XYZ file of C-alpha atoms in Angstrom:
454
model
C -28.264 -43.192 22.120
C -25.945 -46.189 22.404
C -22.781 -45.252 24.275
C -19.316 -46.402 23.210
C -17.805 -46.039 26.689
C -15.351 -43.337 25.617
C -14.931 -39.768 26.782
C -14.497 -36.909 24.318
C -13.631 -33.356 25.319
C -14.296 -30.456 22.954
C -12.129 -27.394 23.567
C -13.577 -24.098 22.342
C -17.317 -23.652 21.991
C -17.829 -21.506 18.920
C -19.451 -22.892 15.738
C -17.006 -25.733 15.140
C -16.977 -26.755 18.797
C -20.757 -26.913 18.949
C -20.954 -28.987 15.763
C -18.210 -31.307 17.033
C -19.997 -31.861 20.343
C -23.211 -32.796 18.543
C -21.446 -35.230 16.220
C -19.529 -36.878 19.050
C -22.733 -37.368 21.020
C -24.343 -39.011 17.967
C -21.312 -41.316 17.792
C -21.853 -42.484 21.366
C -19.197 -40.520 23.244
C -19.609 -39.089 26.718
C -19.099 -35.453 25.761
C -17.490 -32.723 27.847
C -17.541 -29.151 26.553
C -14.817 -26.760 27.640
C -14.041 -23.114 27.020
C -12.177 -20.434 28.932
C -15.421 -18.454 29.063
C -17.792 -19.379 31.857
C -20.912 -18.185 30.077
C -21.479 -18.414 26.317
C -24.627 -16.827 24.962
C -26.950 -19.321 23.310
C -24.802 -22.376 24.060
C -27.379 -24.193 26.175
C -29.968 -23.744 23.456
C -27.554 -24.975 20.764
C -26.743 -28.109 22.771
C -30.252 -28.721 24.096
C -30.612 -31.910 22.062
C -27.616 -33.715 23.558
C -26.295 -34.817 26.932
C -22.962 -33.292 27.941
C -20.815 -32.320 30.890
C -20.367 -28.575 31.292
C -16.718 -27.680 31.938
C -16.928 -24.013 30.948
C -14.307 -21.943 32.733
C -12.371 -25.046 33.798
C -8.650 -25.067 33.007
C -8.026 -27.022 29.801
C -5.517 -29.326 31.499
C -8.097 -30.269 34.100
C -10.918 -30.674 31.582
C -9.043 -33.199 29.408
C -8.149 -35.570 32.249
C -9.385 -39.066 31.471
C -10.265 -38.200 27.883
C -9.963 -40.722 25.069
C -10.378 -38.034 22.432
C -9.786 -34.275 22.526
C -11.134 -32.109 19.707
C -9.650 -28.641 19.348
C -11.430 -25.676 17.862
C -9.268 -23.637 15.449
C -8.468 -20.916 17.967
C -6.740 -23.407 20.294
C -3.014 -23.862 19.457
C -1.793 -27.412 18.920
C 1.387 -26.528 20.835
C -0.538 -25.703 24.045
C 0.974 -27.486 27.100
C -2.289 -29.256 27.916
C -2.209 -30.916 24.473
C 1.052 -32.688 25.283
C -0.306 -33.642 28.698
C -3.414 -35.158 27.126
C -1.372 -37.104 24.590
C 0.989 -38.356 27.269
C -2.043 -39.671 29.152
C -3.183 -41.620 26.085
C -5.711 -39.277 24.498
C -5.856 -38.630 20.774
C -5.893 -34.889 20.007
C -7.293 -33.694 16.685
C -9.027 -30.658 15.233
C -12.577 -30.201 14.016
C -11.835 -30.681 10.317
C -10.080 -33.974 11.029
C -13.098 -35.187 13.005
C -15.452 -34.135 10.233
C -13.311 -35.771 7.557
C -13.279 -39.100 9.402
C -17.054 -39.334 9.450
C -17.739 -38.270 5.880
C -18.610 -41.060 3.456
C -15.370 -42.593 2.133
C -16.614 -42.015 -1.395
C -16.760 -38.255 -0.835
C -14.046 -36.176 -2.480
C -12.485 -33.214 -0.687
C -11.596 -30.074 -2.639
C -9.741 -27.710 -0.320
C -8.631 -24.095 -0.513
C -6.004 -22.407 1.630
C -3.758 -19.340 1.532
C -3.703 -16.060 3.409
C -6.253 -14.079 1.399
C -9.060 -14.942 -0.967
C -9.976 -18.271 0.642
C -13.621 -17.489 1.276
C -14.314 -16.068 -2.180
C -12.444 -18.914 -3.875
C -14.204 -21.545 -1.777
C -17.626 -20.094 -2.526
C -16.794 -19.786 -6.235
C -15.392 -23.324 -6.413
C -18.545 -24.633 -4.776
C -20.644 -22.816 -7.365
C -18.596 -24.293 -10.220
C -19.187 -27.814 -8.925
C -22.898 -27.168 -8.454
C -23.206 -25.561 -11.899
C -21.600 -28.690 -13.345
C -24.268 -30.833 -11.689
C -22.299 -32.203 -8.722
C -23.868 -32.656 -5.286
C -21.652 -30.362 -3.264
C -21.227 -29.252 0.343
C -19.422 -25.927 0.887
C -17.950 -26.177 4.374
C -15.025 -25.360 6.648
C -13.681 -21.972 7.615
C -16.269 -20.341 5.365
C -18.685 -20.570 8.292
C -20.225 -24.062 8.220
C -18.222 -26.728 10.098
C -17.487 -29.994 8.317
C -18.728 -31.844 11.407
C -22.182 -30.283 10.935
C -22.787 -32.220 7.701
C -20.264 -35.074 7.715
C -22.786 -37.878 8.141
C -25.020 -36.510 5.376
C -22.400 -37.083 2.680
C -22.721 -39.921 0.184
C -20.408 -41.580 -2.318
C -19.879 -39.292 -5.276
C -20.475 -36.110 -3.286
C -17.943 -33.306 -3.085
C -16.939 -31.307 -0.027
C -15.466 -27.959 -1.038
C -13.743 -26.729 2.106
C -12.014 -23.536 3.139
C -9.094 -24.719 5.264
C -7.183 -22.191 7.354
C -3.774 -22.694 8.929
C -5.461 -22.784 12.334
C -7.387 -25.863 11.184
C -4.736 -27.642 9.151
C -2.161 -27.702 11.953
C -4.127 -30.396 13.812
C -4.919 -32.844 10.991
C -3.835 -36.485 10.938
C -5.520 -38.438 8.110
C -7.264 -35.511 6.395
C -6.875 -36.013 2.650
C -7.555 -33.426 -0.046
C -8.207 -34.859 -3.500
C -7.429 -31.386 -4.802
C -5.749 -28.704 -2.693
C -5.430 -25.083 -3.803
C -2.959 -22.587 -2.323
C -3.672 -18.962 -3.196
C -0.940 -16.852 -1.617
C 1.150 -16.380 1.506
C 1.605 -13.137 3.448
C 1.953 -12.417 7.157
C -1.134 -13.230 9.215
C -1.931 -14.773 12.600
C 1.750 -14.628 13.596
C 0.736 -14.078 17.224
C -0.956 -17.484 17.000
C 2.141 -19.174 15.517
C 4.736 -18.052 18.055
C 5.564 -15.022 15.863
C 7.331 -17.222 13.323
C 6.392 -17.009 9.657
C 7.827 -20.475 9.069
C 5.352 -21.955 11.584
C 2.449 -20.290 9.796
C 3.593 -21.577 6.396
C 4.224 -25.070 7.766
C 0.674 -25.233 9.118
C -0.732 -24.213 5.734
C 1.364 -26.835 3.958
C 0.035 -29.692 6.053
C -2.790 -29.862 3.523
C -0.353 -31.473 1.076
C 0.835 -34.204 3.465
C -1.642 -36.972 2.691
C -1.965 -36.352 -1.023
C -1.024 -39.060 -3.525
C -0.003 -39.071 -7.165
C -3.708 -39.412 -8.041
C -4.498 -36.029 -6.493
C -4.011 -32.447 -7.670
C -2.370 -29.379 -6.119
C -3.305 -25.985 -7.586
C -0.521 -23.486 -6.859
C -0.174 -19.762 -7.535
C 2.829 -19.522 -9.854
C 3.013 -15.748 -9.314
C 3.698 -16.145 -5.573
C 7.288 -17.444 -5.141
C 6.556 -19.020 -1.759
C 3.538 -20.886 -3.110
C 5.276 -21.857 -6.357
C 8.001 -23.547 -4.325
C 5.435 -25.713 -2.512
C 5.369 -28.063 -5.508
C 8.171 -30.025 -3.861
C 6.011 -30.704 -0.786
C 3.352 -32.841 -2.431
C 3.153 -36.066 -4.411
C 0.092 -34.695 -6.182
C 0.046 -33.561 -9.777
C 0.767 -29.817 -10.032
C -1.543 -27.329 -11.712
C -0.202 -23.779 -11.680
C -2.377 -20.704 -12.121
C -0.890 -17.410 -13.234
C -1.708 -13.934 -14.511
C 1.883 -13.430 -15.660
C 2.805 -16.553 -17.629
C 1.290 -19.607 -19.333
C 2.106 -22.722 -17.272
C 2.342 -26.088 -18.977
C -0.601 -27.370 -16.946
C -3.080 -25.068 -15.241
C -5.027 -21.837 -15.747
C -3.829 -18.545 -17.197
C -4.816 -15.413 -19.128
C -4.299 -15.014 -22.863
C -5.565 -11.896 -24.652
C -8.017 -11.182 -21.851
C -9.468 -14.686 -21.822
C -9.153 -17.436 -19.207
C -7.610 -20.633 -20.558
C -7.213 -23.992 -18.816
C -4.609 -26.405 -20.161
C -3.990 -30.023 -19.180
C -1.807 -32.518 -21.044
C -1.649 -30.261 -24.078
C -5.427 -29.815 -24.373
C -6.612 -26.224 -23.992
C -10.110 -25.162 -22.926
C -11.099 -21.540 -23.569
C -13.483 -20.615 -20.751
C -14.537 -16.952 -20.515
C -13.164 -13.421 -20.820
C -11.941 -11.899 -17.558
C -14.384 -9.038 -18.197
C -17.268 -11.503 -17.801
C -16.438 -12.109 -14.129
C -18.834 -10.266 -11.829
C -16.310 -10.052 -8.984
C -14.045 -6.966 -9.242
C -10.281 -6.671 -8.966
C -7.131 -8.402 -10.133
C -7.083 -10.497 -6.965
C -10.431 -11.994 -7.932
C -9.005 -13.097 -11.275
C -6.408 -14.968 -9.196
C -9.201 -16.496 -7.116
C -11.073 -17.545 -10.256
C -7.978 -19.163 -11.780
C -7.489 -21.259 -8.648
C -11.147 -22.301 -8.612
C -10.901 -23.273 -12.285
C -7.879 -25.491 -11.641
C -9.700 -27.263 -8.823
C -12.886 -27.729 -10.843
C -11.249 -28.813 -14.092
C -8.937 -31.215 -12.231
C -12.042 -33.243 -11.430
C -13.151 -33.426 -15.043
C -16.139 -31.123 -14.651
C -18.182 -30.151 -17.672
C -16.619 -26.996 -19.146
C -19.991 -25.449 -19.970
C -21.061 -25.788 -16.335
C -17.806 -24.160 -15.238
C -18.387 -21.288 -17.685
C -21.900 -20.780 -16.356
C -20.698 -20.781 -12.751
C -17.960 -18.250 -13.514
C -20.356 -15.875 -15.260
C -23.069 -16.088 -12.605
C -21.037 -15.971 -9.372
C -21.924 -12.668 -7.609
C -19.205 -12.690 -4.949
C -19.490 -13.232 -1.196
C -20.921 -11.179 1.600
C -18.453 -8.939 3.460
C -15.884 -9.026 0.632
C -15.903 -5.787 -1.416
C -19.686 -5.866 -1.058
C -21.586 -2.841 -2.352
C -24.020 -1.658 0.330
C -25.583 1.518 -1.072
C -24.939 4.822 -2.781
C -26.015 7.948 -0.923
C -25.487 11.496 -2.183
C -23.104 10.177 -4.804
C -20.954 8.275 -2.267
C -20.583 4.486 -2.562
C -20.417 2.560 0.714
C -18.493 -0.717 0.499
C -18.367 -3.522 3.087
C -15.080 -5.435 3.137
C -15.211 -6.579 6.752
C -13.522 -9.810 5.595
C -10.359 -7.715 5.148
C -8.736 -8.909 8.376
C -5.074 -8.323 7.494
C -3.140 -5.642 5.572
C -2.641 -7.699 2.419
C -6.350 -8.379 2.112
C -7.074 -4.675 2.459
C -4.438 -3.871 -0.175
C -6.418 -6.009 -2.613
C -9.644 -4.206 -1.707
C -8.042 -0.782 -2.189
C -6.626 -1.867 -5.545
C -10.140 -2.838 -6.634
C -11.527 0.644 -5.890
C -12.286 2.872 -8.882
C -13.152 5.992 -6.844
C -11.264 8.216 -4.375
C -11.632 6.288 -1.128
C -12.047 6.991 2.561
C -10.729 3.894 4.314
C -11.929 2.650 7.708
C -9.136 0.738 9.481
C -8.817 -1.192 12.751
C -12.401 -1.524 13.974
C -11.563 -4.285 16.446
C -9.632 -4.889 19.664
C -7.305 -7.738 18.701
C -3.654 -7.246 17.824
C -2.103 -9.694 15.336
C 1.143 -7.669 15.427
C 0.657 -6.790 11.757
C 2.848 -4.325 9.896
C 0.562 -1.746 8.275
C 3.331 0.079 6.370
C 2.963 -2.034 3.180
C -0.729 -1.131 3.157
C -0.026 2.618 3.205
C 2.664 2.173 0.556
C 0.100 0.505 -1.712
C -2.449 3.336 -1.619
C -1.153 4.715 -4.940
C -3.116 7.933 -4.525
C -6.456 6.125 -4.195
C -7.046 6.719 -0.470
C -7.891 10.337 0.351
C -8.280 9.765 4.109
C -8.035 7.060 6.766
C -10.258 6.813 9.830
C -8.870 4.395 12.419
C -10.251 2.888 15.604
C -9.517 0.056 18.013
C -6.450 -1.589 19.488
C -4.395 -1.267 16.299
C -4.531 2.544 16.162
C -0.920 3.017 17.429
C 0.429 0.613 14.790
C -1.683 2.276 12.089
C -0.468 5.758 13.058
C 3.142 4.545 13.184
C 2.825 3.086 9.684
C 1.320 6.332 8.381
C 4.163 8.378 9.867
C 6.749 5.930 8.544
C 5.384 6.182 5.003
C 4.552 9.902 5.115
C 0.815 9.395 4.640
C -1.849 11.790 5.874
C -4.515 12.430 6.964
C -5.248 9.727 9.532
C -8.172 10.470 11.819
C -8.638 8.542 15.062
C -12.217 7.885 16.102
C -12.616 5.559 19.060
C -16.328 6.073 19.422
C -18.910 3.521 18.306
C -18.964 2.578 14.631
C -21.728 5.065 13.873
C -19.347 7.886 14.830
C -16.799 6.632 12.278
C -19.486 6.516 9.623
C -20.709 10.033 10.355
C -17.135 11.320 10.178
C -16.638 9.510 6.871
C -19.898 10.981 5.591
C -18.650 14.481 6.415
C -15.319 13.882 4.648
C -16.752 12.220 1.544
C -17.736 14.069 -1.612
C -19.933 12.944 -4.470
C -17.951 10.448 -6.534
C -16.052 9.058 -3.530
C -16.269 5.661 -1.846
C -16.215 4.789 1.850
C -14.563 1.405 2.312
C -14.718 -0.655 5.495
C -11.670 -2.890 5.096
C -10.151 -2.929 8.578
C -6.919 -4.889 7.906
C -7.439 -6.280 11.413
C -9.484 -8.877 13.255
C -12.879 -7.954 14.675
C -12.438 -9.733 18.002
C -12.640 -7.772 21.220
C -15.495 -5.627 19.933
C -17.389 -7.968 17.615
C -17.887 -11.734 17.674
C -16.497 -12.107 14.157
C -16.008 -10.233 10.897
C -19.541 -11.183 9.827
C -21.082 -9.374 12.786
C -18.857 -6.350 12.155
C -19.968 -6.281 8.522
C -23.650 -6.720 9.358
C -23.539 -3.822 11.819
C -21.743 -1.679 9.232
C -24.418 -2.410 6.618
C -27.246 -1.791 9.057
C -25.804 1.578 10.099
C -24.995 2.627 6.527
C -28.569 1.928 5.462
C -29.794 4.177 8.284
C -27.600 7.161 7.363
């Protein structure tokens, strides 16, 4: 490996950090890996093919000394003091998606999805629409596969469909979305953004910064905050709506999904043909349609992709039916608004499993309880958010709320005892998994494994 004489430090050694370290090594950097943890399971095996300096457990400020480039994983705030120190010393500080973007082929187009809820489903669906229309497509980003893992594989004419979270967008520089979709905005990750909603929104909106008049922005007209983002981009606006028919964009007419651009309407499919349940998934589909049709994709391919898309794992995922009770995995429900959408999609009386993690985002659970609309017959709560969940229940007059701080199997057995034939048990925690599980995927996998053993 030919060295370039420069030092790169990667902060945070989860998936994106590992992929960044590998890419930087391939590019000739002397790589240092840094994390607050001193021992990360499987890290040595993951990095066995590269040379690197191990700075695990070393203070970030110490680790970045002498660096030419610092790459932040999404969990590391851009406003951290060591970031300013590194910049003052001459280092460039960027995030993983910026690094990945820089080393993708310049002829690759980026189709990006952001918002508080629905990003993963919309990203996966958008990727399927592009593939169904015959485009060579990478589905990357916050959906679980870092952009840096595949950047150098891209070729001119390829598409990268990327889920881009606020935690990633805050550290971009040149990152350019040819089409950028914004689904919705509700409170989330406020602990990460200095408890200021405006900081969270500003990070999301950075995705518009480098757009030009040749690009597209797909905005949710039904969300006032998102609708107002039209003034933040030079890109051409496509609105999507379930309540009105925008001049350009996607909407519902007589139960059918219509896309309109420059006066030309394309009738796609009936909403009833979508395999993904719930009104929120119609919203997700409308956004995906705007992004796909903005690139001139074949309408028949888009129709096929819409009809065939089965949904994503851990998002209102049917696990099994036992004794007349449906067990549903919505581990991706990591904030109250996401769980509201899952509850609204339920067609049976529901026992709801909340919390199931030891990480406090300082969320307000009251709007969740207010949205139950008679659908939730009982709540079982566990984890660090139990006090906030109980407070919200008392505030809204909801009962019963059972607290079960045993292992997950204890929650499931309690739910099994409470459930009757015709009910559903829904894992949609409205909270992050961290502190007990590595991520929402692990939480969901354990839930499914235990449910299948009941």
